[in-house]
C-alpha positions as protocol buffer text, in pm:
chain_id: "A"
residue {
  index: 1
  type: UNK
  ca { x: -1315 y: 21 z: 771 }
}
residue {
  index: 2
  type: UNK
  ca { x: -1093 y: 38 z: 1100 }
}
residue {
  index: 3
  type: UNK
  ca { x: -754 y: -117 z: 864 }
}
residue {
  index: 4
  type: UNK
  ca { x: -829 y: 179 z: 539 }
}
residue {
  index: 5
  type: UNK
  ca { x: -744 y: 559 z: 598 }
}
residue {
  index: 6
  type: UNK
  ca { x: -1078 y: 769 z: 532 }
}
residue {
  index: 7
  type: UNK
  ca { x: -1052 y: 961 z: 295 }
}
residue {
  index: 8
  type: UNK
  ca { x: -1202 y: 1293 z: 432 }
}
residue {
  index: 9
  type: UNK
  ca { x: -1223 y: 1530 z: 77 }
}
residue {
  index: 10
  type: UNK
  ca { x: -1091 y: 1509 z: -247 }
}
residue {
  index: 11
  type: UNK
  ca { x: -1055 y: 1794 z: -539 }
}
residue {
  index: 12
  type: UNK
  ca { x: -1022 y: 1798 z: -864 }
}
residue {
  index: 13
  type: UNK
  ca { x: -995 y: 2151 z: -951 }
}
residue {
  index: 14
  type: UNK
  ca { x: -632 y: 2142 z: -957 }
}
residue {
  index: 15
  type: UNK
  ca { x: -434 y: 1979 z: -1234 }
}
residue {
  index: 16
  type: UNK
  ca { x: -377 y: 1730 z: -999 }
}
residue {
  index: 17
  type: UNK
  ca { x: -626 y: 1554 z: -806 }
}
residue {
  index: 18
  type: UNK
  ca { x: -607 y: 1633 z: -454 }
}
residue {
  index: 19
  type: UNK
  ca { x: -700 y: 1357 z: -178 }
}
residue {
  index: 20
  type: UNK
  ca { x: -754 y: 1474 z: 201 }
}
residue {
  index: 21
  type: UNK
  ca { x: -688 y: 1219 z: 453 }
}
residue {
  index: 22
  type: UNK
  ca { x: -622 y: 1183 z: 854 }
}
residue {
  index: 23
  type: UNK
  ca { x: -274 y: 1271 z: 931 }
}
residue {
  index: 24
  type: UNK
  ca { x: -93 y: 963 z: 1077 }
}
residue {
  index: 25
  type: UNK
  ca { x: 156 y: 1053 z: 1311 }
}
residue {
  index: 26
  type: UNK
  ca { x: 342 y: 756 z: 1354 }
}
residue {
  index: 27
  type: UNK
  ca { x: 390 y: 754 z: 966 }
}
residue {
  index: 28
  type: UNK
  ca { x: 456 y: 447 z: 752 }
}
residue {
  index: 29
  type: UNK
  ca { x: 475 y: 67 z: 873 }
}
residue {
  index: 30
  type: UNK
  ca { x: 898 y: 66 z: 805 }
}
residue {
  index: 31
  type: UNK
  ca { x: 915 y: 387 z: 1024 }
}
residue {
  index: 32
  type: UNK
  ca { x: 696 y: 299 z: 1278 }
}
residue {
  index: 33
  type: UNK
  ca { x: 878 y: -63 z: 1366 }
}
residue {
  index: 34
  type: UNK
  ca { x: 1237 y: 125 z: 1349 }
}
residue {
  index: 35
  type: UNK
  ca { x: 1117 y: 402 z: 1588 }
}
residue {
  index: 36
  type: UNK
  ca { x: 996 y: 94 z: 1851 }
}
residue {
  index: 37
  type: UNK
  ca { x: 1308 y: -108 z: 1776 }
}
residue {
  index: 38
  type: UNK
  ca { x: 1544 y: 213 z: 1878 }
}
residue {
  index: 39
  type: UNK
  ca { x: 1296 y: 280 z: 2198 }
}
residue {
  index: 40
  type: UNK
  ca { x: 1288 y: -110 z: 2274 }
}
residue {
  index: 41
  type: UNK
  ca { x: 938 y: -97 z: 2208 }
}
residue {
  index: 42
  type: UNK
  ca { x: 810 y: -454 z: 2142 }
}
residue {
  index: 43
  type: UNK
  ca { x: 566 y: -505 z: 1825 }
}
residue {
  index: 44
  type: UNK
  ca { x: 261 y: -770 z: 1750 }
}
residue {
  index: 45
  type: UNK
  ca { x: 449 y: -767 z: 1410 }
}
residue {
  index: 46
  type: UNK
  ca { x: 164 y: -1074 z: 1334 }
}
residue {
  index: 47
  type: UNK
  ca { x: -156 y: -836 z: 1439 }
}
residue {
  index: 48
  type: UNK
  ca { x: -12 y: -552 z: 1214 }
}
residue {
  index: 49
  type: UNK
  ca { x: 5 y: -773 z: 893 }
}
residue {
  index: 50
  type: UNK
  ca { x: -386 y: -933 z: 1001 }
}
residue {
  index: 51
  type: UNK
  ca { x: -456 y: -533 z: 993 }
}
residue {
  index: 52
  type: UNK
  ca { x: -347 y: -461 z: 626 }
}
residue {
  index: 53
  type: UNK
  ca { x: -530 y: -830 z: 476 }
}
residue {
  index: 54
  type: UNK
  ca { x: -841 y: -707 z: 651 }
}
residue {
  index: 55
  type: UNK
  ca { x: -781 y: -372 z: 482 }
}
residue {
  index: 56
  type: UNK
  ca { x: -727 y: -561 z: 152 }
}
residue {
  index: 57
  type: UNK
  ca { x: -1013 y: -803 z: 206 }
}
residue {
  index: 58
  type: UNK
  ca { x: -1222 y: -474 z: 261 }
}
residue {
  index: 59
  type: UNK
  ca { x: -1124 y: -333 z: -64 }
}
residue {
  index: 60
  type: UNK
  ca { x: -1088 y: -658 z: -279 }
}
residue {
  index: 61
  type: UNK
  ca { x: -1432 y: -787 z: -121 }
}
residue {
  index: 62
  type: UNK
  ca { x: -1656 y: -516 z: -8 }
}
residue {
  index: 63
  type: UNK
  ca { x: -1527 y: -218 z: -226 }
}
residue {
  index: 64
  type: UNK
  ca { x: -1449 y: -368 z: -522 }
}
residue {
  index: 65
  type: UNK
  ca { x: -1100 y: -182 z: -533 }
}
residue {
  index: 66
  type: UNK
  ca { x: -780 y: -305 z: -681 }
}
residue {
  index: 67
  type: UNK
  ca { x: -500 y: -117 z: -437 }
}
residue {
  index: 68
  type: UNK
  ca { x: -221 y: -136 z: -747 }
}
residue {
  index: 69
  type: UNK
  ca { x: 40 y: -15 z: -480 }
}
residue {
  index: 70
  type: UNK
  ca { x: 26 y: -147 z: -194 }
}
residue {
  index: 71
  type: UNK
  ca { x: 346 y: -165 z: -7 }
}
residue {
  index: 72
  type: UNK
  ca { x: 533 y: -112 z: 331 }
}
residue {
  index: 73
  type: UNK
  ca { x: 526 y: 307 z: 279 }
}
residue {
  index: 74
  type: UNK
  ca { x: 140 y: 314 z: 222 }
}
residue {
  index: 75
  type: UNK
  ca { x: 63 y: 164 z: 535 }
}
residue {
  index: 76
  type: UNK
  ca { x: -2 y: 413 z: 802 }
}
residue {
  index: 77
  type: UNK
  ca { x: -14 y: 317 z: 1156 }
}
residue {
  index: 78
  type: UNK
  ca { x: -224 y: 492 z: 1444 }
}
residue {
  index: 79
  type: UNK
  ca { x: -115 y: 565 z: 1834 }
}
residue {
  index: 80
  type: UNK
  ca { x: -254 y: 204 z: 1921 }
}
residue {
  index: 81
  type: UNK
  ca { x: -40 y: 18 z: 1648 }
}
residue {
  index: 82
  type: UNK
  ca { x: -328 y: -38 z: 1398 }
}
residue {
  index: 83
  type: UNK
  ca { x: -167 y: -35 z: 1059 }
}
residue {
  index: 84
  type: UNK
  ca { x: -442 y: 144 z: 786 }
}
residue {
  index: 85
  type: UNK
  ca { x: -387 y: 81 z: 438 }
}
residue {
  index: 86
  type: UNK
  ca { x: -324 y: 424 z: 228 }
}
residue {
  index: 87
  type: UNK
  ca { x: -251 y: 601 z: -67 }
}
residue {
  index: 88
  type: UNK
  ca { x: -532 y: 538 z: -354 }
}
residue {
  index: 89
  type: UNK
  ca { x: -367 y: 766 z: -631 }
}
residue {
  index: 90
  type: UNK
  ca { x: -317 y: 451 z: -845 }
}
residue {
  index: 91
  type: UNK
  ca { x: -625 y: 257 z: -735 }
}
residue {
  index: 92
  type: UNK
  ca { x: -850 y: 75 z: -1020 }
}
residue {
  index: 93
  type: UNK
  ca { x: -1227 y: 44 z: -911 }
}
residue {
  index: 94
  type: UNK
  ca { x: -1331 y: -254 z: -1099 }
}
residue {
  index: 95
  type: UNK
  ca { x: -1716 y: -131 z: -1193 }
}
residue {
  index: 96
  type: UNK
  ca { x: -1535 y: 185 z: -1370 }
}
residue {
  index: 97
  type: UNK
  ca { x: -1494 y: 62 z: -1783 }
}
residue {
  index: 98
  type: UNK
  ca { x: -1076 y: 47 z: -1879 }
}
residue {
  index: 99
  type: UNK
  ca { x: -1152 y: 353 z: -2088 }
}
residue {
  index: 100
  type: UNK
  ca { x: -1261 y: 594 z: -1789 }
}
residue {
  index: 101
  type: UNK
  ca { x: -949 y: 455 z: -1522 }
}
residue {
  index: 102
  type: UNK
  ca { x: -643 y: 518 z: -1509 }
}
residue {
  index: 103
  type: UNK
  ca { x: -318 y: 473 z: -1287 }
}
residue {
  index: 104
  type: UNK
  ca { x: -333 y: 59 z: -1357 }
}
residue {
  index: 105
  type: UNK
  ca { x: 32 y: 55 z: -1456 }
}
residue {
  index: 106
  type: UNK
  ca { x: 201 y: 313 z: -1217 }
}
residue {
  index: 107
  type: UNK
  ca { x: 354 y: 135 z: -888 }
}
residue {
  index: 108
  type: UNK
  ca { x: 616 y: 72 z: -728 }
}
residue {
  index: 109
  type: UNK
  ca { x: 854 y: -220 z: -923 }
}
residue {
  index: 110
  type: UNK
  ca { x: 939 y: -410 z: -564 }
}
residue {
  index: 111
  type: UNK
  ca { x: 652 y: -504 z: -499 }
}
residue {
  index: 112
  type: UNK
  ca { x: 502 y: -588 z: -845 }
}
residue {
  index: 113
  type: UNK
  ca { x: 480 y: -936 z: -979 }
}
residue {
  index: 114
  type: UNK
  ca { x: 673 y: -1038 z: -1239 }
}
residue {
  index: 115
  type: UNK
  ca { x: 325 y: -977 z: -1518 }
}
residue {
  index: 116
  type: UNK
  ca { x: 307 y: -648 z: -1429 }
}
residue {
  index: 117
  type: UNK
  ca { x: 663 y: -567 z: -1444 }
}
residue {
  index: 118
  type: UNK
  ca { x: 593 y: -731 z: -1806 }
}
residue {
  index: 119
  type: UNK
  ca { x: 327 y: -451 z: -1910 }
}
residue {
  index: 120
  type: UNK
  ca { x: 45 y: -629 z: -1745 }
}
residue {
  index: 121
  type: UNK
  ca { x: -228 y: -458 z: -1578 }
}
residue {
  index: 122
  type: UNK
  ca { x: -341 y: -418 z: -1164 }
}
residue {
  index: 123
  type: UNK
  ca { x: -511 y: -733 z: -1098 }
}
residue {
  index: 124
  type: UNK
  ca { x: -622 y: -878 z: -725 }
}
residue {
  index: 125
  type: UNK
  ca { x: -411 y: -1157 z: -770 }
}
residue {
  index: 126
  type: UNK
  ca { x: -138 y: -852 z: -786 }
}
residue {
  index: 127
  type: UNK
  ca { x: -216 y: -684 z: -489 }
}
residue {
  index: 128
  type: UNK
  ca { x: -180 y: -1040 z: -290 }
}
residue {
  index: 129
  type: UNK
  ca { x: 154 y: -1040 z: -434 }
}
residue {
  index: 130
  type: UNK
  ca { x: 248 y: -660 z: -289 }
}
residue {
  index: 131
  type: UNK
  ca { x: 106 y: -787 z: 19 }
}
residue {
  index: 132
  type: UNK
  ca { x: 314 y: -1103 z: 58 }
}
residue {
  index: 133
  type: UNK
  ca { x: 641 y: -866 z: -13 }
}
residue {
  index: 134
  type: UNK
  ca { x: 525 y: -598 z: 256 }
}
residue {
  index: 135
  type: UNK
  ca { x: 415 y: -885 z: 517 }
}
residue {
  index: 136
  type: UNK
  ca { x: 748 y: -1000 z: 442 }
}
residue {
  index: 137
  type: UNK
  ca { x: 896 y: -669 z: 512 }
}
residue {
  index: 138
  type: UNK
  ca { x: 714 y: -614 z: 848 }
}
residue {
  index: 139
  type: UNK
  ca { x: 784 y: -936 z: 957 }
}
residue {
  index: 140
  type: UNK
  ca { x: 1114 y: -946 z: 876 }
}
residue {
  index: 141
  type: UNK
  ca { x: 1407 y: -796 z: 1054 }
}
residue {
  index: 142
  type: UNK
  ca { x: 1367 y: -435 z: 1094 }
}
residue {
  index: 143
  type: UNK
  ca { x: 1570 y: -264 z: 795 }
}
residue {
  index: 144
  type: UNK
  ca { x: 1464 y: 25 z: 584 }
}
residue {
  index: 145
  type: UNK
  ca { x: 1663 y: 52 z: 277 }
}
residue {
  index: 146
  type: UNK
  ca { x: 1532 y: 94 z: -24 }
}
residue {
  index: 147
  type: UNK
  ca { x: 1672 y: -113 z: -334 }
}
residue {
  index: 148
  type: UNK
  ca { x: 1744 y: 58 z: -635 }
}
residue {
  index: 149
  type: UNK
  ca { x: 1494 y: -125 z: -909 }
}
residue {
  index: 150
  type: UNK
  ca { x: 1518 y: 122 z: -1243 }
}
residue {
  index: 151
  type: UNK
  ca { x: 1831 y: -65 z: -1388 }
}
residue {
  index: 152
  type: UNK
  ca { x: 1582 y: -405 z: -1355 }
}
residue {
  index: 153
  type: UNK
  ca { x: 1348 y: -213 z: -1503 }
}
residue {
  index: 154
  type: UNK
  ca { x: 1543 y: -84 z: -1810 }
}
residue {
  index: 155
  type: UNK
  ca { x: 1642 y: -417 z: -1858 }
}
residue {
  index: 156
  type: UNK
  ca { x: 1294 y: -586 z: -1917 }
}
């Protein structure tokens, strides 16, 4: 799908799986707008978020895939602007029983709704959450700080 990265090879011979993908070089959404912002570079901010829900229709519909991370950072973007949607490490494929997947509870806090901060598991309805929060993001004004979430965290 033109709006998912491809994955190209994967290995699990290390104690780590290993995932081989296209290298992006524009890098992550975040980076990409702040690199056109400081050239005066104007962005279809709107076209870029249509190009990460047609990445998550693709997996949610098509592929069966909960993303369970999706965020501003795993979004890639190519030399023509098209954002692809990244970084599978802590994926669920829903036809794979709870027993044989793993990863469901690892993310990133920001972007997690307030069930899965709770000890809930990776759910669709989840990943339309992380996408309102990074459509936010890209359509917002162009910052990139990172807020500080383990002291939340602790706390619940």
């Amino acid at each position: 799908h033109p709006n998912v990265v491809p994955l190209l090879g994967a290995s699990w011979d290390s104690p780590e799986p290993l995932m081989l993908s296209p290298y992006m070089v524009n890098g992550d959404v975040l980076d990409y707008l702040v690199s056109c912002k400081k050239r005066g570079v104007e962005v279809d901010k709107l076209r870029m978020i249509h190009n990460i829900a047609a990445g998550m229709h693709y997996l949610h519909s098509v592929r069966n895939i909960i993303h369970a991370d999706l965020k501003a950072q795993n979004v890639l973007v190519e030399n023509d602007g098209t954002c692809r949607v990244t970084d599978f490490g802590t994926s669920k494929i829903l036809s794979v029983p709870p027993e044989r997947s793993t990863g469901h509870r690892a993310g990133t806090a920001a972007y997690m709704p307030p069930e899965r901060l709770e000890g809930g598991g990776a759910t669709k309805e989840g990943d339309v959450y992380a996408f309102a929060i990074t459509a936010y993001r890209v359509r917002g004004p162009v910052l990139h700080v990172q807020a500080d979430v383990s002291d939340l965290l602790q706390r619940i």
